[in-house]
mmCIF file of C-alpha atoms and ligand atoms in Angstrom:
data_model
loop_
_atom_site.group_PDB
_atom_site.id
_atom_site.type_symbol
_atom_site.label_atom_id
_atom_site.label_comp_id
_atom_site.label_asym_id
_atom_site.label_seq_id
_atom_site.Cartn_x
_atom_site.Cartn_y
_atom_site.Cartn_z
ATOM 1 C CA MET J 1 41.635 44.958 114.359
ATOM 2 C CA ASN J 2 37.950 45.657 113.611
ATOM 3 C CA THR J 3 36.585 47.516 110.627
ATOM 4 C CA THR J 4 35.688 50.458 112.376
ATOM 5 C CA GLU J 5 39.099 50.757 113.802
ATOM 6 C CA THR J 6 40.833 49.755 110.213
ATOM 7 C CA LEU J 7 38.728 52.641 108.811
ATOM 8 C CA GLU J 8 40.035 55.000 111.621
ATOM 9 C CA LEU J 9 43.736 53.980 111.339
ATOM 10 C CA ILE J 10 43.058 54.783 107.332
ATOM 11 C CA ALA J 11 41.771 58.137 108.129
ATOM 12 C CA SER J 12 44.644 59.182 110.217
ATOM 13 C CA LEU J 13 47.218 58.075 107.838
ATOM 14 C CA GLU J 14 45.461 60.045 105.102
ATOM 15 C CA GLY J 15 45.428 63.126 107.208
ATOM 16 C CA TYR J 16 49.157 62.472 107.824
ATOM 17 C CA LEU J 17 49.904 62.123 104.209
ATOM 18 C CA HIS J 18 47.953 65.312 103.414
ATOM 19 C CA ASP J 19 49.654 67.038 105.905
ATOM 20 C CA LEU J 20 53.236 65.674 104.644
ATOM 21 C CA ARG J 21 52.061 66.941 101.099
ATOM 22 C CA ASP J 22 50.821 70.285 102.290
ATOM 23 C CA SER J 23 54.446 70.758 103.887
ATOM 24 C CA GLY J 24 55.890 70.320 100.568
ATOM 25 C CA VAL J 25 56.736 66.257 100.761
ATOM 26 C CA ASP J 26 56.700 65.429 97.426
ATOM 27 C CA GLY J 27 57.791 61.429 97.720
ATOM 28 C CA LEU J 28 57.164 59.032 99.925
ATOM 29 C CA PRO J 29 58.187 55.527 99.851
ATOM 30 C CA LEU J 30 55.840 53.008 98.301
ATOM 31 C CA GLY J 31 55.253 51.147 101.755
ATOM 32 C CA ALA J 32 53.538 54.384 102.729
ATOM 33 C CA ALA J 33 51.375 54.888 99.964
ATOM 34 C CA VAL J 34 50.362 51.142 99.666
ATOM 35 C CA ALA J 35 49.245 51.675 103.414
ATOM 36 C CA ALA J 36 46.635 54.267 102.347
ATOM 37 C CA ILE J 37 44.931 52.086 99.895
ATOM 38 C CA ALA J 38 45.792 48.780 101.763
ATOM 39 C CA LEU J 39 42.913 48.287 104.350
ATOM 40 C CA PRO J 40 43.629 45.224 106.508
ATOM 41 C CA ASP J 41 46.040 43.689 104.361
ATOM 42 C CA ALA J 42 49.201 45.818 103.580
ATOM 43 C CA VAL J 43 51.509 44.553 100.951
ATOM 44 C CA PRO J 44 55.328 44.834 101.065
ATOM 45 C CA ALA J 45 56.780 47.893 100.405
ATOM 46 C CA ALA J 46 59.062 49.016 97.546
ATOM 47 C CA HIS J 47 60.133 52.386 96.645
ATOM 48 C CA SER J 48 58.173 55.036 94.409
ATOM 49 C CA PRO J 49 59.427 57.840 92.596
ATOM 50 C CA ALA J 50 58.214 61.305 93.182
ATOM 51 C CA LEU J 51 55.419 62.240 91.639
ATOM 52 C CA PRO J 52 55.110 65.140 88.913
ATOM 53 C CA PRO J 53 51.989 67.358 89.743
ATOM 54 C CA VAL J 54 49.261 67.646 87.237
ATOM 55 C CA ALA J 55 49.700 70.099 84.761
ATOM 56 C CA ALA J 56 46.532 72.527 84.445
ATOM 57 C CA ASP J 57 47.779 73.495 80.791
ATOM 58 C CA SER J 58 48.966 70.628 79.490
ATOM 59 C CA GLU J 59 49.123 69.532 76.050
ATOM 60 C CA SER J 60 47.914 65.965 75.574
ATOM 61 C CA PRO J 61 49.433 63.563 72.929
ATOM 62 C CA VAL J 62 46.575 63.586 70.924
ATOM 63 C CA GLY J 63 46.775 66.814 69.854
ATOM 64 C CA PHE J 64 44.120 68.224 71.719
ATOM 65 C CA VAL J 65 44.749 71.639 73.426
ATOM 66 C CA ALA J 66 43.619 71.601 77.083
ATOM 67 C CA GLU J 67 42.138 75.250 76.554
ATOM 68 C CA GLY J 68 39.316 73.558 74.720
ATOM 69 C CA ALA J 69 38.762 71.140 77.197
ATOM 70 C CA ILE J 70 35.838 73.519 79.299
ATOM 71 C CA HIS J 71 34.290 74.129 76.255
ATOM 72 C CA GLY J 72 34.610 70.643 74.857
ATOM 73 C CA LEU J 73 32.706 68.499 77.889
ATOM 74 C CA ASP J 74 30.221 71.259 78.359
ATOM 75 C CA ALA J 75 29.447 70.660 74.517
ATOM 76 C CA VAL J 76 29.195 67.030 75.320
ATOM 77 C CA ARG J 77 27.108 67.578 78.286
ATOM 78 C CA GLU J 78 24.782 69.734 76.620
ATOM 79 C CA GLU J 79 24.257 67.433 73.137
ATOM 80 C CA LEU J 80 23.958 64.378 75.828
ATOM 81 C CA GLY J 81 20.800 66.453 77.666
ATOM 82 C CA GLU J 82 18.091 65.190 79.689
ATOM 83 C CA CYS J 83 18.945 61.550 77.804
ATOM 84 C CA HIS J 84 16.531 59.048 76.677
ATOM 85 C CA ARG J 85 18.567 57.056 74.393
ATOM 86 C CA CYS J 86 17.972 54.219 75.989
ATOM 87 C CA ARG J 87 15.571 52.522 78.461
ATOM 88 C CA LEU J 88 18.163 53.698 81.147
ATOM 89 C CA GLY J 89 17.062 57.338 80.861
ATOM 90 C CA ASP J 90 13.282 56.029 82.209
ATOM 91 C CA THR J 91 14.854 54.566 85.490
ATOM 92 C CA ARG J 92 17.888 56.572 86.487
ATOM 93 C CA THR J 93 17.505 59.418 89.169
ATOM 94 C CA THR J 94 20.396 61.452 87.845
ATOM 95 C CA LEU J 95 22.114 61.236 84.895
ATOM 96 C CA VAL J 96 26.175 60.703 85.837
ATOM 97 C CA PHE J 97 28.329 62.640 83.355
ATOM 98 C CA GLY J 98 31.617 62.496 85.180
ATOM 99 C CA THR J 99 33.591 64.541 87.194
ATOM 100 C CA GLY J 100 37.379 66.508 87.711
ATOM 101 C CA ASN J 101 39.924 68.597 85.861
ATOM 102 C CA PRO J 102 38.584 68.759 82.523
ATOM 103 C CA ARG J 103 42.172 68.988 81.374
ATOM 104 C CA ALA J 104 43.274 65.643 83.273
ATOM 105 C CA ARG J 105 46.478 64.181 82.169
ATOM 106 C CA LEU J 106 44.740 60.685 84.061
ATOM 107 C CA VAL J 107 40.954 59.299 83.390
ATOM 108 C CA PHE J 108 39.577 56.716 85.185
ATOM 109 C CA VAL J 109 36.790 54.743 83.551
ATOM 110 C CA GLY J 110 34.189 52.412 85.684
ATOM 111 C CA GLU J 111 31.307 50.714 84.283
ATOM 112 C CA ALA J 112 28.319 52.513 85.101
ATOM 113 C CA PRO J 113 26.715 54.114 88.047
ATOM 114 C CA GLY J 114 25.293 52.880 91.282
ATOM 115 C CA GLY J 115 22.707 53.138 93.722
ATOM 116 C CA ASP J 116 24.908 56.340 95.527
ATOM 117 C CA GLU J 117 25.888 57.599 92.439
ATOM 118 C CA ASP J 118 22.160 57.687 91.049
ATOM 119 C CA ARG J 119 21.517 59.793 93.979
ATOM 120 C CA GLN J 120 24.283 61.926 93.883
ATOM 121 C CA GLY J 121 24.639 62.122 89.886
ATOM 122 C CA ILE J 122 28.740 61.968 90.976
ATOM 123 C CA PRO J 123 30.534 58.656 89.629
ATOM 124 C CA PHE J 124 32.428 56.438 92.408
ATOM 125 C CA VAL J 125 31.179 57.644 95.666
ATOM 126 C CA GLY J 126 29.647 54.803 97.255
ATOM 127 C CA GLU J 127 32.206 52.065 99.103
ATOM 128 C CA ALA J 128 34.163 51.013 95.955
ATOM 129 C CA GLY J 129 34.277 54.803 95.018
ATOM 130 C CA GLN J 130 36.162 55.601 98.211
ATOM 131 C CA LEU J 131 38.495 52.615 97.817
ATOM 132 C CA LEU J 132 38.789 54.323 94.090
ATOM 133 C CA THR J 133 39.821 58.064 96.010
ATOM 134 C CA LYS J 134 42.063 56.387 98.130
ATOM 135 C CA ILE J 135 43.897 54.811 95.177
ATOM 136 C CA ILE J 136 43.956 58.316 93.401
ATOM 137 C CA GLN J 137 45.364 59.597 96.663
ATOM 138 C CA ALA J 138 48.014 56.930 96.790
ATOM 139 C CA MET J 139 49.214 57.978 93.361
ATOM 140 C CA GLY J 140 49.652 61.796 94.497
ATOM 141 C CA TYR J 141 46.265 62.998 93.130
ATOM 142 C CA GLY J 142 43.382 64.373 94.463
ATOM 143 C CA ARG J 143 40.121 63.593 92.957
ATOM 144 C CA ASP J 144 39.475 67.453 91.516
ATOM 145 C CA GLU J 145 42.816 66.647 89.578
ATOM 146 C CA ILE J 146 41.834 63.677 87.346
ATOM 147 C CA TYR J 147 38.935 62.627 85.713
ATOM 148 C CA ILE J 148 36.270 59.693 86.665
ATOM 149 C CA CYS J 149 33.585 58.731 84.702
ATOM 150 C CA ASN J 150 31.782 55.740 83.274
ATOM 151 C CA VAL J 151 30.808 53.717 80.226
ATOM 152 C CA LEU J 152 27.595 54.183 81.170
ATOM 153 C CA LYS J 153 25.790 57.595 82.439
ATOM 154 C CA CYS J 154 23.029 55.830 83.610
ATOM 155 C CA ARG J 155 22.614 53.354 86.622
ATOM 156 C CA PRO J 156 21.346 49.947 85.240
ATOM 157 C CA PRO J 157 18.512 48.976 87.320
ATOM 158 C CA GLN J 158 19.340 46.797 90.732
ATOM 159 C CA ASN J 159 23.261 47.388 89.065
ATOM 160 C CA ARG J 160 22.632 44.387 86.695
ATOM 161 C CA ASN J 161 24.973 44.100 83.903
ATOM 162 C CA PRO J 162 24.888 46.563 80.676
ATOM 163 C CA GLN J 163 23.014 45.744 77.517
ATOM 164 C CA ALA J 164 24.655 46.349 74.242
ATOM 165 C CA ASP J 165 22.500 48.491 72.709
ATOM 166 C CA GLU J 166 22.692 50.663 76.251
ATOM 167 C CA ILE J 167 26.796 50.622 75.570
ATOM 168 C CA GLU J 168 26.112 51.544 71.759
ATOM 169 C CA GLN J 169 23.977 54.631 72.462
ATOM 170 C CA CYS J 170 26.164 55.963 75.263
ATOM 171 C CA HIS J 171 29.609 54.792 74.024
ATOM 172 C CA PRO J 172 30.081 57.718 71.872
ATOM 173 C CA PHE J 173 29.627 60.352 74.119
ATOM 174 C CA LEU J 174 32.261 58.733 76.221
ATOM 175 C CA LEU J 175 34.575 58.538 73.446
ATOM 176 C CA LYS J 176 33.649 62.728 72.824
ATOM 177 C CA GLN J 177 34.410 63.185 76.518
ATOM 178 C CA LEU J 178 37.393 61.983 76.403
ATOM 179 C CA ARG J 179 38.539 63.656 73.278
ATOM 180 C CA ALA J 180 37.577 66.868 74.847
ATOM 181 C CA ILE J 181 39.546 66.030 77.919
ATOM 182 C CA GLY J 182 42.780 64.733 75.613
ATOM 183 C CA PRO J 183 44.447 62.579 78.620
ATOM 184 C CA GLU J 184 47.754 61.026 78.481
ATOM 185 C CA VAL J 185 46.406 57.649 80.244
ATOM 186 C CA ILE J 186 43.188 56.262 80.703
ATOM 187 C CA VAL J 187 42.701 53.719 83.478
ATOM 188 C CA ALA J 188 39.975 51.273 82.764
ATOM 189 C CA LEU J 189 38.426 49.839 85.949
ATOM 190 C CA GLY J 190 37.346 46.052 85.810
ATOM 191 C CA SER J 191 36.379 43.754 82.983
ATOM 192 C CA PHE J 192 33.445 45.349 81.508
ATOM 193 C CA ALA J 193 35.190 49.001 81.170
ATOM 194 C CA ALA J 194 38.444 47.315 79.496
ATOM 195 C CA GLN J 195 36.378 44.907 77.403
ATOM 196 C CA THR J 196 34.044 47.842 76.023
ATOM 197 C CA LEU J 197 37.070 50.133 75.645
ATOM 198 C CA LEU J 198 39.025 47.857 74.127
ATOM 199 C CA LYS J 199 36.649 45.735 72.113
ATOM 200 C CA SER J 200 38.034 42.617 73.812
ATOM 201 C CA LYS J 201 36.612 39.810 75.055
ATOM 202 C CA GLU J 202 39.200 38.624 76.954
ATOM 203 C CA PRO J 203 38.900 38.564 80.909
ATOM 204 C CA ILE J 204 40.728 41.364 82.865
ATOM 205 C CA SER J 205 43.002 39.243 84.471
ATOM 206 C CA LYS J 206 44.439 38.931 80.612
ATOM 207 C CA LEU J 207 44.059 42.290 79.829
ATOM 208 C CA ARG J 208 45.435 43.730 83.139
ATOM 209 C CA GLY J 209 49.098 45.182 83.584
ATOM 210 C CA VAL J 210 50.056 46.318 80.295
ATOM 211 C CA PHE J 211 48.815 49.249 78.212
ATOM 212 C CA HIS J 212 46.403 49.383 75.254
ATOM 213 C CA ASP J 213 45.987 51.747 72.397
ATOM 214 C CA TYR J 214 42.496 53.718 72.676
ATOM 215 C CA HIS J 215 42.298 56.017 69.976
ATOM 216 C CA GLY J 216 45.997 56.884 70.228
ATOM 217 C CA ILE J 217 45.508 57.095 73.876
ATOM 218 C CA PRO J 218 47.686 54.818 76.326
ATOM 219 C CA LEU J 219 44.962 52.665 78.228
ATOM 220 C CA MET J 220 45.543 50.563 81.286
ATOM 221 C CA PRO J 221 42.895 47.881 82.251
ATOM 222 C CA THR J 222 43.249 47.043 86.296
ATOM 223 C CA PHE J 223 40.731 45.159 88.851
ATOM 224 C CA HIS J 224 37.403 47.311 89.722
ATOM 225 C CA PRO J 225 37.540 48.658 93.228
ATOM 226 C CA ALA J 226 34.485 47.056 93.846
ATOM 227 C CA TYR J 227 36.178 43.396 92.890
ATOM 228 C CA LEU J 228 39.013 44.807 95.386
ATOM 229 C CA LEU J 229 36.536 45.030 98.078
ATOM 230 C CA ARG J 230 36.092 41.381 97.971
ATOM 231 C CA ASN J 231 39.293 40.475 96.978
ATOM 232 C CA PRO J 232 41.730 42.543 98.865
ATOM 233 C CA GLY J 233 44.479 40.369 97.779
ATOM 234 C CA ALA J 234 44.166 41.762 93.881
ATOM 235 C CA LYS J 235 45.599 45.270 95.697
ATOM 236 C CA ARG J 236 48.592 44.291 94.990
ATOM 237 C CA GLU J 237 48.536 43.821 90.956
ATOM 238 C CA VAL J 238 46.275 47.020 90.940
ATOM 239 C CA TRP J 239 49.082 48.969 92.769
ATOM 240 C CA ASP J 240 51.628 47.541 90.228
ATOM 241 C CA ASP J 241 49.561 48.273 87.417
ATOM 242 C CA MET J 242 49.207 52.212 89.190
ATOM 243 C CA GLN J 243 52.735 52.566 88.884
ATOM 244 C CA LYS J 244 53.271 51.828 85.354
ATOM 245 C CA VAL J 245 50.557 54.425 85.209
ATOM 246 C CA MET J 246 52.321 57.114 87.475
ATOM 247 C CA LYS J 247 55.971 56.205 85.532
ATOM 248 C CA ARG J 248 54.195 57.016 82.249
ATOM 249 C CA LEU J 249 52.968 60.076 83.499
ATOM 250 C CA GLY J 250 56.408 61.009 84.864
ATOM 251 C CA SER J 251 58.281 59.980 82.036
ATOM 252 C CA GLN J 252 56.436 61.570 79.646
ATOM 253 C CA GLY J 253 56.777 64.841 82.287
ATOM 254 C CA GLY J 254 58.186 67.996 81.425
ATOM 255 C CA LYS J 255 54.633 69.181 81.159
ATOM 256 C CA GLY J 256 53.541 68.574 84.621
HETATM 257 N N1 URA G 1 31.281 51.668 89.928
HETATM 258 C C1 URA G 1 31.208 51.812 88.673
HETATM 259 O O1 URA G 1 31.534 51.417 87.805
HETATM 260 N N2 URA G 1 31.511 53.322 88.189
HETATM 261 C C2 URA G 1 30.590 53.841 89.412
HETATM 262 O O2 URA G 1 30.484 55.161 89.522
HETATM 263 C C3 URA G 1 30.211 53.243 90.741
HETATM 264 C C4 URA G 1 30.294 51.994 90.825
#
């Protein structure tokens, strides 16, 4: 099957899954969910529990009442302004703040905007972003139900690695964003996000798969979708990690 045929197949599967959800089906065998993200190389099927809906008015475990989230995020955005705290302010096209539900129970944190994100001002809209969207959908969520942001809000030139002083300037705003949202779980995408948030030098292969603590919020590191594009075999591990995240959100249910 060539790439075009594969993408068409995925689009039709996605449509089918959406139709099922719209018609009231709230759980599917894992095999179907994996098929939606697996691209050419599907992984073996297992069974996933039905997913709880995302609560619009949930209270986070870190004590932030969700009602304040929208105002809180607006205040962080305002404080950030047309940021020039580091050199990336001179080279970016658009500052990429974050997108999604200001009251999200689940937040994904990536590394930094790439070219597509820099142009559009929205995180994870390029090829890796499209794969992330499929992963999110396979988990039973839409992008508007969760929240997506990055460690850095501006694109490093030529997508080079973020530098220490850039992180130092930007990280406080990520922390304020996360405090405003008060999610129940954070997913760190890739080495850079995981190592930055956890102040660790361990490789992502060692960090992933278990929950860590980020200012009282459980954080699951997993492989970055861009890595999955190069190493599709690692989708199995990412899906394992996401199942742990889903279970965590489900087991803390009653709010959702
Ligand atoms: N990679 C990231 O880490 N973040 C984006 O927003 C896009 C690609």
